[in-house]
Short mmCIF file of C-alpha atoms in Angstrom, two decimals:
data_model
loop_
_atom_site.label_atom_id
_atom_site.label_comp_id
_atom_site.label_asym_id
_atom_site.label_seq_id
_atom_site.Cartn_x
_atom_site.Cartn_y
_atom_site.Cartn_z
CA UNK A 1 -39.25 5.44 -9.53
CA UNK A 2 -42.03 2.93 -9.33
CA UNK A 3 -42.69 -0.23 -7.37
CA UNK A 4 -39.71 -2.11 -6.04
CA UNK A 5 -37.07 0.26 -7.48
CA UNK A 6 -38.06 3.02 -5.06
CA UNK A 7 -38.15 0.73 -2.03
CA UNK A 8 -35.42 0.86 0.60
CA UNK A 9 -32.81 -1.89 0.39
CA UNK A 10 -31.80 -3.90 3.46
CA UNK A 11 -28.31 -4.79 4.64
CA UNK A 12 -28.85 -8.33 3.32
CA UNK A 13 -29.56 -6.88 -0.15
CA UNK A 14 -26.35 -4.85 -0.04
CA UNK A 15 -24.41 -7.96 1.06
CA UNK A 16 -25.86 -9.96 -1.85
CA UNK A 17 -24.73 -7.29 -4.32
CA UNK A 18 -21.29 -7.15 -2.66
CA UNK A 19 -21.00 -10.94 -3.08
CA UNK A 20 -21.96 -10.71 -6.77
CA UNK A 21 -19.34 -8.00 -7.26
CA UNK A 22 -16.73 -10.21 -5.55
CA UNK A 23 -17.60 -13.04 -7.94
CA UNK A 24 -17.27 -10.66 -10.90
CA UNK A 25 -13.83 -9.62 -9.62
CA UNK A 26 -12.76 -13.27 -9.29
CA UNK A 27 -14.00 -13.96 -12.82
CA UNK A 28 -11.95 -11.04 -14.16
CA UNK A 29 -15.01 -9.04 -15.21
CA UNK A 30 -14.04 -6.13 -12.91
CA UNK A 31 -10.61 -4.73 -12.08
CA UNK A 32 -9.69 -3.84 -8.50
CA UNK A 33 -10.42 -0.14 -8.92
CA UNK A 34 -13.87 -0.69 -10.41
CA UNK A 35 -14.66 -3.37 -7.81
CA UNK A 36 -13.71 -1.02 -4.98
CA UNK A 37 -15.77 1.81 -6.46
CA UNK A 38 -18.85 -0.35 -6.97
CA UNK A 39 -18.49 -1.92 -3.52
CA UNK A 40 -18.52 1.51 -1.91
CA UNK A 41 -21.59 2.44 -3.93
CA UNK A 42 -23.30 -0.81 -2.91
CA UNK A 43 -22.84 -0.16 0.80
CA UNK A 44 -23.99 3.45 0.34
CA UNK A 45 -27.07 2.48 -1.71
CA UNK A 46 -30.47 3.24 -0.23
CA UNK A 47 -32.85 1.74 -2.80
CA UNK A 48 -33.12 -1.39 -4.91
CA UNK A 49 -32.68 0.73 -8.06
CA UNK A 50 -29.28 1.97 -6.85
CA UNK A 51 -28.19 -1.62 -6.16
CA UNK A 52 -29.45 -2.99 -9.46
CA UNK A 53 -27.62 -0.24 -11.37
CA UNK A 54 -24.32 -1.68 -10.09
CA UNK A 55 -25.02 -5.07 -11.70
CA UNK A 56 -26.62 -4.13 -15.04
CA UNK A 57 -23.49 -4.80 -17.14
CA UNK A 58 -22.66 -8.09 -15.37
CA UNK A 59 -24.08 -11.44 -16.53
CA UNK A 60 -26.01 -13.50 -13.97
CA UNK A 61 -24.14 -16.18 -12.04
CA UNK A 62 -24.73 -19.68 -13.38
CA UNK A 63 -23.98 -22.60 -11.05
CA UNK A 64 -21.36 -24.97 -12.56
CA UNK A 65 -23.84 -27.89 -12.69
CA UNK A 66 -26.23 -25.79 -14.87
CA UNK A 67 -23.52 -24.30 -17.07
CA UNK A 68 -23.44 -25.27 -20.73
CA UNK A 69 -19.64 -25.29 -20.71
CA UNK A 70 -17.86 -28.60 -20.46
CA UNK A 71 -14.95 -28.90 -18.04
CA UNK A 72 -11.62 -28.34 -19.77
CA UNK A 73 -10.29 -31.81 -18.90
CA UNK A 74 -13.31 -33.55 -20.44
CA UNK A 75 -13.26 -31.65 -23.73
CA UNK A 76 -9.51 -31.37 -24.29
CA UNK A 77 -7.85 -33.89 -26.59
CA UNK A 78 -5.21 -36.13 -25.06
CA UNK A 79 -1.77 -34.70 -25.84
CA UNK A 80 1.58 -34.89 -24.16
CA UNK A 81 2.25 -31.96 -21.83
CA UNK A 82 4.86 -29.48 -23.05
CA UNK A 83 8.35 -29.67 -21.64
CA UNK A 84 9.18 -27.35 -18.77
CA UNK A 85 7.22 -26.17 -15.77
CA UNK A 86 3.44 -26.21 -16.07
CA UNK A 87 1.80 -22.87 -16.71
CA UNK A 88 -1.31 -22.54 -14.54
CA UNK A 89 -4.44 -21.06 -16.06
CA UNK A 90 -6.44 -18.68 -13.88
CA UNK A 91 -8.31 -15.44 -14.16
CA UNK A 92 -6.80 -12.01 -14.37
CA UNK A 93 -8.35 -11.27 -10.96
CA UNK A 94 -5.95 -13.62 -9.16
CA UNK A 95 -2.92 -11.85 -10.58
CA UNK A 96 -4.38 -8.43 -9.80
CA UNK A 97 -5.04 -9.47 -6.20
CA UNK A 98 -1.50 -10.82 -5.85
CA UNK A 99 -0.01 -7.61 -7.26
CA UNK A 100 -2.15 -5.58 -4.86
CA UNK A 101 -0.94 -7.67 -1.91
CA UNK A 102 2.67 -7.14 -2.97
CA UNK A 103 2.55 -3.42 -3.83
CA UNK A 104 -0.13 -1.78 -1.65
CA UNK A 105 1.88 -1.78 1.60
CA UNK A 106 4.78 -0.16 -0.29
CA UNK A 107 2.55 2.49 -1.84
CA UNK A 108 0.97 3.30 1.52
CA UNK A 109 4.33 3.73 3.25
CA UNK A 110 5.79 5.80 0.40
CA UNK A 111 2.72 8.06 0.47
CA UNK A 112 3.18 8.60 4.22
CA UNK A 113 6.91 9.40 4.06
CA UNK A 114 6.51 11.72 1.05
CA UNK A 115 3.70 13.51 2.89
CA UNK A 116 5.92 13.91 5.95
CA UNK A 117 8.71 15.29 3.76
CA UNK A 118 6.32 17.69 1.99
CA UNK A 119 4.85 18.99 5.24
CA UNK A 120 8.26 19.53 6.82
CA UNK A 121 9.46 21.30 3.66
CA UNK A 122 6.41 23.57 3.73
CA UNK A 123 6.81 24.34 7.41
CA UNK A 124 10.51 25.15 7.02
CA UNK A 125 9.73 27.26 3.90
CA UNK A 126 12.53 25.63 1.94
CA UNK A 127 12.88 22.50 -0.14
CA UNK A 128 14.51 19.94 2.16
CA UNK A 129 16.66 17.01 1.08
CA UNK A 130 14.35 14.36 -0.43
CA UNK A 131 15.08 11.61 2.08
CA UNK A 132 12.03 9.43 1.13
CA UNK A 133 14.11 8.16 -1.79
CA UNK A 134 16.01 6.02 0.76
CA UNK A 135 12.75 4.35 1.74
CA UNK A 136 11.14 4.10 -1.69
CA UNK A 137 14.19 3.24 -3.80
CA UNK A 138 15.60 0.06 -2.22
CA UNK A 139 12.20 -1.31 -1.22
CA UNK A 140 10.79 -0.57 -4.68
CA UNK A 141 13.73 -2.34 -6.34
CA UNK A 142 13.18 -5.43 -4.18
CA UNK A 143 9.45 -5.41 -4.99
CA UNK A 144 10.14 -4.99 -8.69
CA UNK A 145 12.41 -8.03 -8.68
CA UNK A 146 9.86 -9.99 -6.63
CA UNK A 147 7.09 -9.01 -9.06
CA UNK A 148 9.03 -10.01 -12.17
CA UNK A 149 10.21 -13.32 -10.72
CA UNK A 150 6.79 -14.02 -9.22
CA UNK A 151 4.95 -13.40 -12.46
CA UNK A 152 7.39 -15.43 -14.56
CA UNK A 153 7.25 -18.36 -12.12
CA UNK A 154 3.44 -18.23 -11.81
CA UNK A 155 3.39 -17.38 -8.10
CA UNK A 156 0.01 -15.59 -8.19
CA UNK A 157 -1.61 -18.79 -9.45
CA UNK A 158 0.02 -21.15 -6.93
CA UNK A 159 -0.99 -19.10 -3.93
CA UNK A 160 -4.24 -20.40 -2.39
CA UNK A 161 -7.01 -17.79 -2.23
CA UNK A 162 -7.45 -16.00 1.06
CA UNK A 163 -10.42 -17.33 3.03
CA UNK A 164 -13.46 -15.08 3.14
CA UNK A 165 -14.34 -13.33 6.35
CA UNK A 166 -16.23 -16.16 8.06
CA UNK A 167 -18.32 -15.48 11.11
CA UNK A 168 -18.99 -18.19 13.64
CA UNK A 169 -22.47 -18.42 14.93
#
């Protein structure tokens, strides 16, 4: 490594890369899994080269005032809106975040109860009754219905984004 690439990165540099990754997630350029993986790598990075490697396949951020794209309202021809409820247009990232908010608590709890069942079965040296089905089944059915109705009604797009972690000071 030569020059800047071999130099140690500061916490502020890691935060800047984390912010760029968050923007890429919001734009739909990264899925949740890839975002999480890159974020971990960013906070573990020691040099500028390690940080820059996380952003090589992402385009630079262009402020809206310098963007060559015209706003949708200004360039769209005037037509009557279609009948029925409006269909909001957002990025894939908003839907992925909403799905994660809905399903991650369920997956965490199911993982815990299945682990408890597996450990107790191992300790008793016999396959015990699979009681986690009474936790996972009904709750999963409710979440499945909520997911289908939420996606068809556009709930992920109506929900305001969660505020970032703001620090007073």
